[in-house]
mmCIF file of C-alpha atoms in Angstrom:
data_model
loop_
_atom_site.group_PDB
_atom_site.id
_atom_site.type_symbol
_atom_site.label_atom_id
_atom_site.label_comp_id
_atom_site.label_asym_id
_atom_site.label_seq_id
_atom_site.Cartn_x
_atom_site.Cartn_y
_atom_site.Cartn_z
ATOM 1 C CA MET A 216 -7.566 9.668 9.132
ATOM 2 C CA PRO A 217 -6.888 7.180 6.365
ATOM 3 C CA HIS A 218 -9.619 5.152 4.763
ATOM 4 C CA THR A 219 -9.168 1.644 6.138
ATOM 5 C CA THR A 220 -12.376 -0.091 5.058
ATOM 6 C CA TYR A 221 -13.627 -0.999 1.583
ATOM 7 C CA GLY A 222 -17.245 -0.837 0.487
ATOM 8 C CA LEU A 223 -19.553 0.635 -2.139
ATOM 9 C CA LEU A 224 -16.807 0.848 -4.774
ATOM 10 C CA LYS A 225 -14.735 3.096 -2.560
ATOM 11 C CA THR A 226 -12.832 3.084 0.661
ATOM 12 C CA ILE A 227 -14.195 4.666 3.795
ATOM 13 C CA ARG A 228 -13.013 5.637 7.219
ATOM 14 C CA SER A 229 -13.778 3.010 9.803
ATOM 15 C CA HIS A 230 -16.029 3.854 12.706
ATOM 16 C CA GLN A 231 -13.747 1.774 14.886
ATOM 17 C CA ILE A 232 -11.156 3.783 16.762
ATOM 18 C CA SER A 233 -8.115 1.757 17.663
ATOM 19 C CA SER A 234 -4.441 2.384 18.180
ATOM 20 C CA PRO A 235 -2.283 1.427 15.196
ATOM 21 C CA SER A 236 -0.808 -2.016 15.650
ATOM 22 C CA VAL A 237 1.557 -3.848 13.347
ATOM 23 C CA GLN A 238 0.620 -7.099 15.069
ATOM 24 C CA ALA A 239 -3.066 -6.496 14.304
ATOM 25 C CA THR A 240 -2.136 -5.738 10.693
ATOM 26 C CA ILE A 241 -0.259 -9.021 10.455
ATOM 27 C CA ASP A 242 -3.034 -10.976 12.188
ATOM 28 C CA THR A 243 -5.975 -9.542 10.229
ATOM 29 C CA GLY A 244 -4.452 -8.255 6.994
ATOM 30 C CA ARG A 245 -6.132 -4.907 7.598
ATOM 31 C CA PRO A 246 -3.817 -2.060 6.562
ATOM 32 C CA ASN A 247 -2.951 0.220 9.465
ATOM 33 C CA ALA A 248 -3.364 3.981 9.526
ATOM 34 C CA CYS A 249 0.382 4.665 9.827
ATOM 35 C CA ASN A 250 1.276 2.866 6.605
ATOM 36 C CA LEU A 251 -1.724 4.244 4.717
ATOM 37 C CA CYS A 252 -0.322 7.733 5.213
ATOM 38 C CA HIS A 253 3.393 6.899 5.142
ATOM 39 C CA LEU A 254 3.067 4.864 1.958
ATOM 40 C CA ASP A 255 6.827 4.745 1.481
ATOM 41 C CA LYS A 256 7.543 3.056 4.828
ATOM 42 C CA THR A 257 7.808 -0.590 5.836
ATOM 43 C CA LEU A 258 5.905 -2.390 8.560
ATOM 44 C CA ALA A 259 9.241 -2.557 10.400
ATOM 45 C CA TRP A 260 9.455 1.253 10.340
ATOM 46 C CA THR A 261 5.970 1.458 11.838
ATOM 47 C CA ALA A 262 6.769 -1.184 14.461
ATOM 48 C CA ASP A 263 9.926 0.706 15.455
ATOM 49 C CA ARG A 264 8.040 4.010 15.798
ATOM 50 C CA LEU A 265 5.247 2.452 17.837
ATOM 51 C CA ALA A 266 7.803 0.736 20.092
ATOM 52 C CA ALA A 267 9.739 3.984 20.633
ATOM 53 C CA TRP A 268 6.700 6.195 21.207
ATOM 54 C CA TYR A 269 4.326 3.895 23.067
ATOM 55 C CA GLY A 270 6.322 0.862 24.142
ATOM 56 C CA THR A 271 4.324 -1.356 21.799
ATOM 57 C CA PRO A 272 6.012 -4.753 21.416
ATOM 58 C CA ARG A 273 7.684 -5.191 18.042
ATOM 59 C CA PRO A 274 6.285 -8.312 16.349
ATOM 60 C CA ALA A 275 8.351 -10.777 14.371
ATOM 61 C CA LEU A 276 8.398 -9.704 10.734
ATOM 62 C CA GLY A 277 9.435 -11.462 7.553
ATOM 63 C CA ASP A 278 11.998 -10.230 5.055
ATOM 64 C CA ASP A 279 9.433 -8.462 2.868
ATOM 65 C CA GLU A 280 7.842 -6.684 5.841
ATOM 66 C CA THR A 281 11.236 -5.309 6.890
ATOM 67 C CA SER A 282 12.510 -4.364 3.441
ATOM 68 C CA VAL A 283 9.537 -3.348 1.253
ATOM 69 C CA ALA A 284 7.087 -0.519 1.884
ATOM 70 C CA ALA A 285 3.856 -1.928 3.300
ATOM 71 C CA SER A 286 1.743 -0.166 0.668
ATOM 72 C CA VAL A 287 3.795 -1.769 -2.085
ATOM 73 C CA LEU A 288 3.395 -5.203 -0.494
ATOM 74 C CA TRP A 289 -0.369 -4.794 -0.155
ATOM 75 C CA LEU A 290 -0.753 -3.447 -3.693
ATOM 76 C CA LEU A 291 1.388 -6.136 -5.321
ATOM 77 C CA LYS A 292 0.644 -9.249 -3.288
ATOM 78 C CA GLY A 293 -2.327 -8.403 -1.105
ATOM 79 C CA ASP A 294 -5.903 -9.513 -1.513
ATOM 80 C CA ALA A 295 -8.419 -7.446 -3.482
ATOM 81 C CA GLY A 296 -9.572 -5.528 -0.401
ATOM 82 C CA GLN A 297 -6.011 -4.553 0.502
ATOM 83 C CA ARG A 298 -5.294 -3.546 -3.098
ATOM 84 C CA ALA A 299 -8.400 -1.342 -3.202
ATOM 85 C CA ILE A 300 -7.556 0.352 0.097
ATOM 86 C CA VAL A 301 -3.952 1.053 -0.926
ATOM 87 C CA ALA A 302 -4.947 2.248 -4.390
ATOM 88 C CA GLN A 303 -7.242 4.788 -2.736
ATOM 89 C CA ALA A 304 -4.570 5.850 -0.255
ATOM 90 C CA MET A 305 -2.223 6.566 -3.158
ATOM 91 C CA GLY A 306 -4.699 9.210 -4.337
ATOM 92 C CA TRP A 307 -5.088 10.795 -0.898
ATOM 93 C CA ARG A 308 -3.391 14.189 -0.771
ATOM 94 C CA ALA A 309 -2.225 13.818 2.849
ATOM 95 C CA ALA A 310 -0.471 10.539 2.004
ATOM 96 C CA GLN A 311 1.044 12.045 -1.140
ATOM 97 C CA GLU A 312 2.443 14.905 0.941
ATOM 98 C CA ALA A 313 3.819 12.545 3.600
ATOM 99 C CA SER A 314 5.300 10.040 1.148
ATOM 100 C CA GLY A 315 5.918 11.943 -2.055
ATOM 101 C CA ALA A 316 3.795 11.446 -5.145
ATOM 102 C CA GLY A 317 6.418 10.999 -7.851
ATOM 103 C CA TRP A 318 6.796 7.247 -7.403
ATOM 104 C CA LEU A 319 3.098 6.326 -7.227
ATOM 105 C CA ALA A 320 2.078 6.349 -10.921
ATOM 106 C CA PRO A 321 3.935 3.176 -11.955
ATOM 107 C CA TYR A 322 2.429 1.248 -9.067
ATOM 108 C CA LEU A 323 -1.080 2.435 -9.869
ATOM 109 C CA ALA A 324 -0.432 1.492 -13.496
ATOM 110 C CA LEU A 325 0.225 -2.086 -12.373
ATOM 111 C CA THR A 326 -3.384 -2.283 -11.208
ATOM 112 C CA GLN A 327 -4.795 -1.686 -14.691
ATOM 113 C CA LYS A 328 -4.950 -5.443 -15.275
ATOM 114 C CA ASP A 329 -6.234 -6.348 -11.807
ATOM 115 C CA GLN A 330 -8.881 -9.053 -11.927
ATOM 116 C CA TYR A 331 -11.223 -6.902 -9.823
ATOM 117 C CA ASP A 332 -13.033 -4.035 -11.558
ATOM 118 C CA ALA A 333 -13.266 -2.117 -8.277
ATOM 119 C CA VAL A 334 -9.485 -2.114 -7.803
ATOM 120 C CA ARG A 335 -8.999 -0.859 -11.350
ATOM 121 C CA LEU A 336 -11.629 1.855 -10.848
ATOM 122 C CA ILE A 337 -10.181 3.097 -7.570
ATOM 123 C CA ALA A 338 -6.624 3.067 -8.948
ATOM 124 C CA SER A 339 -7.782 5.026 -11.996
ATOM 125 C CA ARG A 340 -9.361 7.666 -9.743
ATOM 126 C CA SER A 341 -6.153 7.904 -7.713
ATOM 127 C CA ALA A 342 -3.957 8.171 -10.803
ATOM 128 C CA LYS A 343 -5.908 11.277 -11.844
ATOM 129 C CA THR A 344 -4.723 13.048 -8.669
ATOM 130 C CA LEU A 345 -1.034 12.633 -9.537
ATOM 131 C CA PRO A 346 1.232 15.052 -11.353
ATOM 132 C CA PRO A 347 2.440 13.962 -14.811
ATOM 133 C CA PHE A 348 4.854 11.076 -14.388
ATOM 134 C CA SER A 349 8.542 11.409 -15.141
ATOM 135 C CA ARG A 350 11.008 8.622 -14.495
ATOM 136 C CA ASP A 351 13.293 11.273 -12.984
ATOM 137 C CA GLN A 352 10.861 11.528 -10.055
ATOM 138 C CA LEU A 353 11.569 7.985 -8.898
ATOM 139 C CA PRO A 354 13.664 7.995 -5.721
ATOM 140 C CA ARG A 355 16.862 6.321 -6.970
ATOM 141 C CA GLY A 356 18.258 3.609 -4.783
ATOM 142 C CA ASN A 357 15.148 3.323 -2.622
ATOM 143 C CA ALA A 358 15.008 -0.401 -1.901
ATOM 144 C CA GLU A 359 11.801 -0.011 0.140
ATOM 145 C CA LEU A 360 10.050 1.200 -3.021
ATOM 146 C CA LEU A 361 11.865 -1.390 -5.159
ATOM 147 C CA VAL A 362 13.711 1.313 -7.110
ATOM 148 C CA LYS A 363 17.314 0.513 -8.000
ATOM 149 C CA ALA A 364 20.225 2.968 -7.957
ATOM 150 C CA ASP A 365 19.893 3.566 -11.701
ATOM 151 C CA GLY A 366 16.267 4.680 -11.250
ATOM 152 C CA THR A 367 14.666 1.513 -12.626
ATOM 153 C CA PHE A 368 12.359 -0.832 -10.797
ATOM 154 C CA ASP A 369 13.685 -4.035 -9.342
ATOM 155 C CA ALA A 370 11.609 -6.071 -11.790
ATOM 156 C CA THR A 371 12.683 -9.361 -10.247
ATOM 157 C CA ARG A 372 11.249 -8.432 -6.844
ATOM 158 C CA VAL A 373 8.166 -6.709 -8.292
ATOM 159 C CA ASN A 374 7.358 -9.768 -10.402
ATOM 160 C CA ARG A 375 7.931 -12.130 -7.473
ATOM 161 C CA LEU A 376 5.510 -10.172 -5.309
ATOM 162 C CA VAL A 377 2.875 -10.128 -8.049
ATOM 163 C CA ARG A 378 3.265 -13.898 -8.494
ATOM 164 C CA GLU A 379 2.647 -14.261 -4.723
ATOM 165 C CA ARG A 380 -0.543 -12.181 -4.938
ATOM 166 C CA ASN A 381 -3.480 -13.373 -2.883
ATOM 167 C CA ASN A 382 -5.987 -14.004 -5.681
ATOM 168 C CA ARG A 383 -8.528 -15.815 -3.567
ATOM 169 C CA PRO A 384 -12.044 -14.874 -4.622
ATOM 170 C CA LEU A 385 -13.575 -12.166 -2.460
ATOM 171 C CA VAL A 386 -17.196 -11.149 -2.368
ATOM 172 C CA TYR A 387 -18.116 -7.860 -0.756
ATOM 173 C CA ARG A 388 -21.832 -7.452 -0.301
ATOM 174 C CA GLU A 389 -22.628 -3.881 -1.174
#
């Protein structure tokens, strides 16, 4: 299972067992297990799967939640806890196999100037698990990952999300 809780300069598996819920993710900000493995998928994708498989009601989602991979949203505009959890998930082999690893390096590189040392540390650990980066590995035309058809990042959207980052001070007692 994905690591969904942050503490002690790392992420850990929660002792709470609950069914994945996009509504709970929206309400609490806690990343859900589905999107921590399927890093390349949106919250809308998860909501659709949960509705089809279990009849879970699909919550109302904003434009970003329907068009940008949840991991990308959390890493770019989330709070420090979300950024730490996603940075760790990007180094998790199971998530890399489910989502592909070729697109992760540039996103982890964006964390190198994060205001939180822990986020930078975790992202650095995850980056070491990735194969050498080549721009050719980026999935061209993948709007959910903010990659344009020519293989470049949609800098306008990336920068907007970073500007919207939740930079509220967080204190985790460890």
